Amino acid sequence: MSSTTIFTWLDAARPKTLSLAITCILCGSTMAFETSSFSITITLLALITALLLQILANLANDYGDAVKGTDNDARVGHKRTIQQGLVTLKAMKKAIALNLILIIAFGAALISTAFDSTSEILSFIGLGILSIIAAICYTVGKKPYGYHGFGDLSVLIFFGWLGVAGTYYLQTGLLSTAILFPATACGLLAVSVLNINNLRDINNDRECGKYTLIVRMGTHWGRAYHQVLLAGSFCCFAIFALLEYASFTSWLFLLALPLAIKHGVIVWMAPNSETLTPMIAHIIKIAMLTNILFAVSVLLH
């Protein structure tokens, strides 16, 4: 395989977005670290599986939007691999199939390592199947849910509740109401990344019949919604800190708050949607920093 081909497939995998998968596993694992049930093996298997699922979603998104014509010359931002003619539809389908095989292999290893109970094994097999379906059907199929405004909810579920709380349960076999707060916070930060992408693409998405939540609510309310996502994530982390910890180190995540506020102001004041492209990288960094600071605060506690 040539270096050009390798870089093409790396581009298709969208490595900048993979931090979202990493941080949700990180948050769940650091909370599990406080218990005697923490397993580095389960952490690594969960991390690999999550990364593969994220790559699957990115490849399927590239394929689905190309087939539907959403990735066209009017689209703002980085051109995708099929759109550029670097990868054929057939090659992308093969890559998706290979990725699926790897997900099944690592997912099976993860579940068999974490559980002995038949009910737990079957439950997580079901969750794994749902994760695969969600990754593919965001833009692929006759009625992709991403084209009907359900992408935000999916991201909250899989990068928040399932990613964080699921990782914690895989290691400890426990769930609590308190865990749902950092899980929700992590999920809301991931949704904010999707939201910036949808704000940027609102005009092209509307023309192509991709009715994202932003297309449905409009630019003004979409920007207001973005502020709610940012504020909600920090509030959820704060509630968890109040419920679980008493030390000042529990509030390390607030170090990222000034960056989040600055980001929110820029998004609110942006002259048009097309100027939001740099904000995608910005919010990814903020999400990663906030989650890492939260994880460090848990470890210090």
Coordinates of C-alpha atoms in Angstrom, one line a residue:
M1 CA 0.0 0.0 0.0
S2 CA 1.5 3.4 -1.0
S3 CA 1.9 6.3 1.4
T4 CA -0.7 8.2 -0.6
T5 CA -3.2 5.5 0.0
I6 CA -2.4 5.3 3.7
F7 CA -2.9 9.0 4.1
T8 CA -6.2 8.8 2.1
W9 CA -7.6 6.2 4.4
L10 CA -6.4 8.1 7.5
D11 CA -8.2 11.1 6.1
A12 CA -11.4 9.1 5.6
A13 CA -11.1 7.9 9.3
R14 CA -11.1 11.6 10.4
P15 CA -8.5 11.2 13.2
K16 CA -9.4 14.6 14.7
T17 CA -12.8 13.3 15.7
L18 CA -11.5 10.2 17.4
S19 CA -10.7 12.1 20.6
L20 CA -14.5 12.0 21.3
A21 CA -14.3 8.2 21.5
I22 CA -11.2 8.3 23.6
T23 CA -12.5 10.7 26.2
C24 CA -15.7 8.9 26.9
I25 CA -13.8 5.7 27.6
L26 CA -11.3 7.7 29.6
C27 CA -14.0 9.2 31.8
G28 CA -15.7 5.9 32.5
S29 CA -12.4 4.2 33.2
T30 CA -11.0 6.8 35.6
M31 CA -14.2 6.5 37.7
A32 CA -13.8 2.7 37.7
F33 CA -10.2 3.2 38.8
E34 CA -11.5 4.2 42.2
T35 CA -12.9 0.8 42.7
S36 CA -11.1 -2.5 43.1
S37 CA -12.6 -3.8 39.9
F38 CA -10.6 -1.7 37.5
S39 CA -9.1 -3.6 34.6
I40 CA -6.5 -2.3 32.2
T41 CA -7.4 -5.1 29.7
I42 CA -11.1 -4.1 29.7
T43 CA -10.1 -0.4 29.3
L44 CA -7.9 -1.1 26.3
L45 CA -10.5 -3.4 24.6
A46 CA -13.2 -0.8 25.2
L47 CA -11.0 1.9 23.8
I48 CA -10.1 0.0 20.6
T49 CA -13.8 -1.0 20.1
A50 CA -15.0 2.6 20.6
L51 CA -12.3 3.9 18.2
L52 CA -13.4 1.3 15.6
L53 CA -17.0 2.3 16.0
Q54 CA -16.1 6.0 15.5
I55 CA -14.2 5.1 12.4
L56 CA -17.1 3.0 11.1
A57 CA -19.4 6.0 11.6
N58 CA -17.0 8.3 9.8
L59 CA -16.6 5.9 6.8
A60 CA -20.3 5.3 6.6
N61 CA -21.0 9.0 6.8
D62 CA -18.6 9.6 3.9
Y63 CA -20.3 6.9 1.9
G64 CA -23.9 7.9 2.8
D65 CA -23.5 11.6 2.1
A66 CA -21.7 10.9 -1.2
V67 CA -24.5 8.6 -2.4
K68 CA -27.2 11.1 -1.5
G69 CA -25.3 14.0 -3.1
T70 CA -25.0 16.0 0.2
D71 CA -21.2 16.1 -0.3
N72 CA -21.2 18.5 -3.2
D73 CA -19.3 21.6 -4.4
A74 CA -21.6 23.8 -2.3
R75 CA -20.6 22.1 0.9
V76 CA -18.3 24.2 3.2
G77 CA -15.3 22.7 4.9
H78 CA -12.9 19.9 4.3
K79 CA -13.7 17.8 1.2
R80 CA -14.2 14.1 2.0
T81 CA -12.4 11.3 0.3
I82 CA -15.2 10.0 -2.0
Q83 CA -16.2 13.6 -2.8
Q84 CA -12.6 14.2 -3.9
G85 CA -12.5 11.1 -6.0
L86 CA -9.8 9.6 -3.9
V87 CA -11.9 6.5 -2.9
T88 CA -14.6 4.8 -4.9
L89 CA -17.9 3.7 -3.4
K90 CA -16.9 0.1 -3.8
A91 CA -13.6 0.6 -2.0
M92 CA -15.4 2.4 0.8
K93 CA -17.9 -0.5 1.2
K94 CA -15.0 -2.9 1.5
A95 CA -13.4 -0.7 4.2
I96 CA -16.7 -0.6 6.1
A97 CA -17.0 -4.4 5.9
L98 CA -13.4 -4.8 7.2
N99 CA -14.1 -2.4 10.0
L100 CA -17.2 -4.3 11.0
I101 CA -15.2 -7.5 11.2
L102 CA -12.7 -5.8 13.6
I103 CA -15.5 -4.4 15.7
I104 CA -17.1 -7.8 16.1
A105 CA -13.7 -9.4 17.0
F106 CA -12.7 -6.7 19.6
G107 CA -16.3 -6.3 20.9
A108 CA -16.5 -10.1 21.5
A109 CA -13.2 -10.1 23.3
L110 CA -14.3 -7.1 25.4
I111 CA -17.6 -8.7 26.4
S112 CA -16.2 -12.1 27.1
T113 CA -13.4 -10.6 29.3
A114 CA -15.8 -8.4 31.3
F115 CA -18.7 -10.8 32.0
D116 CA -19.5 -14.3 33.0
S117 CA -23.3 -13.8 33.4
T118 CA -25.3 -14.8 30.3
S119 CA -27.8 -12.0 30.8
E120 CA -25.0 -9.4 30.9
I121 CA -23.3 -10.9 27.9
L122 CA -26.6 -10.9 25.9
S123 CA -27.4 -7.3 27.0
F124 CA -24.0 -6.0 25.8
I125 CA -24.2 -7.9 22.6
G126 CA -27.5 -6.2 22.0
L127 CA -25.9 -2.8 22.9
G128 CA -23.1 -3.6 20.5
I129 CA -25.4 -4.4 17.7
L130 CA -27.3 -1.1 18.3
S131 CA -24.0 0.8 18.3
I132 CA -23.1 -0.7 14.9
I133 CA -26.6 0.1 13.5
A134 CA -26.4 3.7 14.8
A135 CA -22.9 4.2 13.3
I136 CA -24.0 3.1 9.8
C137 CA -27.6 4.3 9.7
Y138 CA -26.7 8.0 10.5
T139 CA -26.5 8.7 6.8
V140 CA -26.8 5.3 5.1
G141 CA -30.1 3.7 4.0
K142 CA -33.5 4.8 2.7
K143 CA -34.3 6.7 5.9
P144 CA -31.1 7.7 7.7
Y145 CA -31.9 9.1 11.1
G146 CA -29.2 11.9 10.7
Y147 CA -31.4 13.3 7.9
H148 CA -34.4 13.6 10.2
G149 CA -32.9 15.4 13.2
F150 CA -32.0 12.5 15.5
G151 CA -28.2 12.7 15.2
D152 CA -27.9 14.8 18.4
L153 CA -29.7 12.3 20.5
S154 CA -27.7 9.4 19.1
V155 CA -24.4 11.2 19.9
L156 CA -25.6 11.9 23.5
I157 CA -26.5 8.2 24.0
F158 CA -23.4 6.6 22.5
F159 CA -20.7 9.2 23.4
G160 CA -22.3 9.9 26.8
W161 CA -24.5 7.4 28.5
L162 CA -23.3 4.3 26.8
G163 CA -19.7 5.4 26.3
V164 CA -19.1 6.6 29.9
A165 CA -21.6 4.7 32.0
G166 CA -21.2 1.6 29.9
T167 CA -17.4 1.6 30.3
Y168 CA -17.9 2.0 34.1
Y169 CA -20.3 -0.9 34.2
L170 CA -18.0 -3.2 32.1
Q171 CA -15.4 -2.8 34.8
T172 CA -17.4 -2.6 38.0
G173 CA -20.7 -4.3 37.2
L174 CA -22.3 -1.2 38.9
L175 CA -24.4 1.8 37.9
S176 CA -25.5 4.8 39.9
T177 CA -27.5 7.9 39.3
A178 CA -24.3 10.0 40.0
I179 CA -22.5 8.4 37.1
L180 CA -25.1 9.7 34.7
F181 CA -24.0 13.3 35.3
P182 CA -20.5 13.0 33.9
A183 CA -21.8 10.7 31.3
T184 CA -24.3 13.3 30.2
A185 CA -21.6 16.0 30.4
C186 CA -19.3 14.0 28.1
G187 CA -22.2 13.4 25.7
L188 CA -23.3 17.0 25.6
L189 CA -19.7 18.1 24.7
A190 CA -19.8 15.5 21.8
V191 CA -23.1 16.9 20.7
S192 CA -21.6 20.4 20.6
V193 CA -19.1 19.2 18.1
L194 CA -21.9 17.8 15.8
N195 CA -23.8 21.0 16.4
I196 CA -21.0 23.2 15.0
N197 CA -20.7 21.0 12.0
N198 CA -24.5 21.2 11.4
L199 CA -24.5 25.0 11.9
R200 CA -21.7 25.3 9.3
D201 CA -23.6 23.1 6.8
I202 CA -27.1 24.4 7.4
N203 CA -27.6 25.9 4.0
N204 CA -26.3 22.9 2.0
D205 CA -28.1 20.4 4.2
R206 CA -31.4 22.2 3.7
E207 CA -30.9 22.2 -0.1
C208 CA -30.1 18.5 0.0
G209 CA -33.0 17.5 2.2
K210 CA -30.9 16.7 5.2
Y211 CA -33.1 18.0 8.0
T212 CA -30.8 18.1 10.9
L213 CA -31.9 19.6 14.2
I214 CA -30.2 22.9 13.2
V215 CA -32.1 22.9 9.8
R216 CA -35.3 22.4 11.7
M217 CA -34.7 25.1 14.4
G218 CA -32.8 27.7 12.3
T219 CA -29.5 29.4 12.7
H220 CA -30.5 31.7 15.6
W221 CA -31.9 29.0 17.8
G222 CA -29.1 26.7 16.7
R223 CA -26.6 29.1 18.2
A224 CA -28.6 29.4 21.4
Y225 CA -28.9 25.7 21.6
H226 CA -25.1 25.5 21.3
Q227 CA -24.8 27.7 24.5
V228 CA -27.1 25.4 26.3
L229 CA -25.0 22.4 25.3
L230 CA -21.9 24.0 26.7
A231 CA -23.5 25.2 29.9
G232 CA -25.2 21.9 30.4
S233 CA -22.0 20.0 30.2
F234 CA -20.3 22.1 32.8
C235 CA -23.4 22.0 35.1
C236 CA -23.4 18.2 34.9
F237 CA -19.8 18.0 35.9
A238 CA -20.4 20.5 38.7
I239 CA -23.4 18.4 40.0
F240 CA -21.2 15.3 40.1
A241 CA -18.5 17.2 42.0
L242 CA -21.0 18.4 44.6
L243 CA -22.5 14.9 45.0
E244 CA -19.3 12.9 45.1
Y245 CA -16.4 15.0 46.2
A246 CA -15.5 17.7 48.6
S247 CA -11.9 18.8 47.6
F248 CA -11.0 21.7 45.4
T249 CA -9.3 19.3 42.9
S250 CA -12.8 18.1 42.0
W251 CA -13.3 21.4 40.1
L252 CA -10.3 21.2 37.8
F253 CA -12.6 20.9 34.8
L254 CA -13.5 24.6 35.4
L255 CA -10.1 25.5 34.0
A256 CA -11.6 24.9 30.6
L257 CA -14.6 27.1 31.2
P258 CA -13.0 30.4 29.9
L259 CA -12.2 28.7 26.6
A260 CA -15.7 27.4 26.4
I261 CA -17.2 30.8 27.1
K262 CA -14.9 32.4 24.5
H263 CA -16.0 29.7 22.0
G264 CA -19.6 30.3 22.8
V265 CA -19.3 34.0 22.2
I266 CA -17.6 33.5 18.8
V267 CA -20.3 31.1 17.7
W268 CA -23.0 33.5 18.8
M269 CA -21.4 36.5 17.1
A270 CA -20.3 34.7 13.9
P271 CA -21.4 36.8 10.8
N272 CA -22.5 33.7 9.0
S273 CA -22.5 29.9 9.2
E274 CA -19.7 29.5 6.7
T275 CA -17.2 31.2 9.1
L276 CA -17.7 28.5 11.8
T277 CA -15.4 26.0 10.2
P278 CA -12.4 26.8 12.5
M279 CA -14.8 26.4 15.5
I280 CA -15.0 22.6 14.8
A281 CA -11.4 22.1 15.8
H282 CA -11.8 24.6 18.6
I283 CA -14.7 22.7 20.2
I284 CA -13.0 19.3 19.8
K285 CA -10.1 20.7 21.8
I286 CA -12.3 22.1 24.5
A287 CA -14.2 18.9 24.8
M288 CA -11.0 16.9 25.1
L289 CA -9.5 19.3 27.6
T290 CA -12.6 19.4 29.8
N291 CA -12.9 15.6 29.9
I292 CA -9.2 15.2 30.6
L293 CA -9.3 17.7 33.5
F294 CA -12.4 15.9 34.9
A295 CA -10.5 12.5 34.6
V296 CA -7.5 14.0 36.4
S297 CA -9.7 15.4 39.2
V298 CA -11.2 11.9 39.7
L299 CA -7.7 10.3 39.9
L300 CA -6.5 13.0 42.3
H301 CA -9.5 12.4 44.5

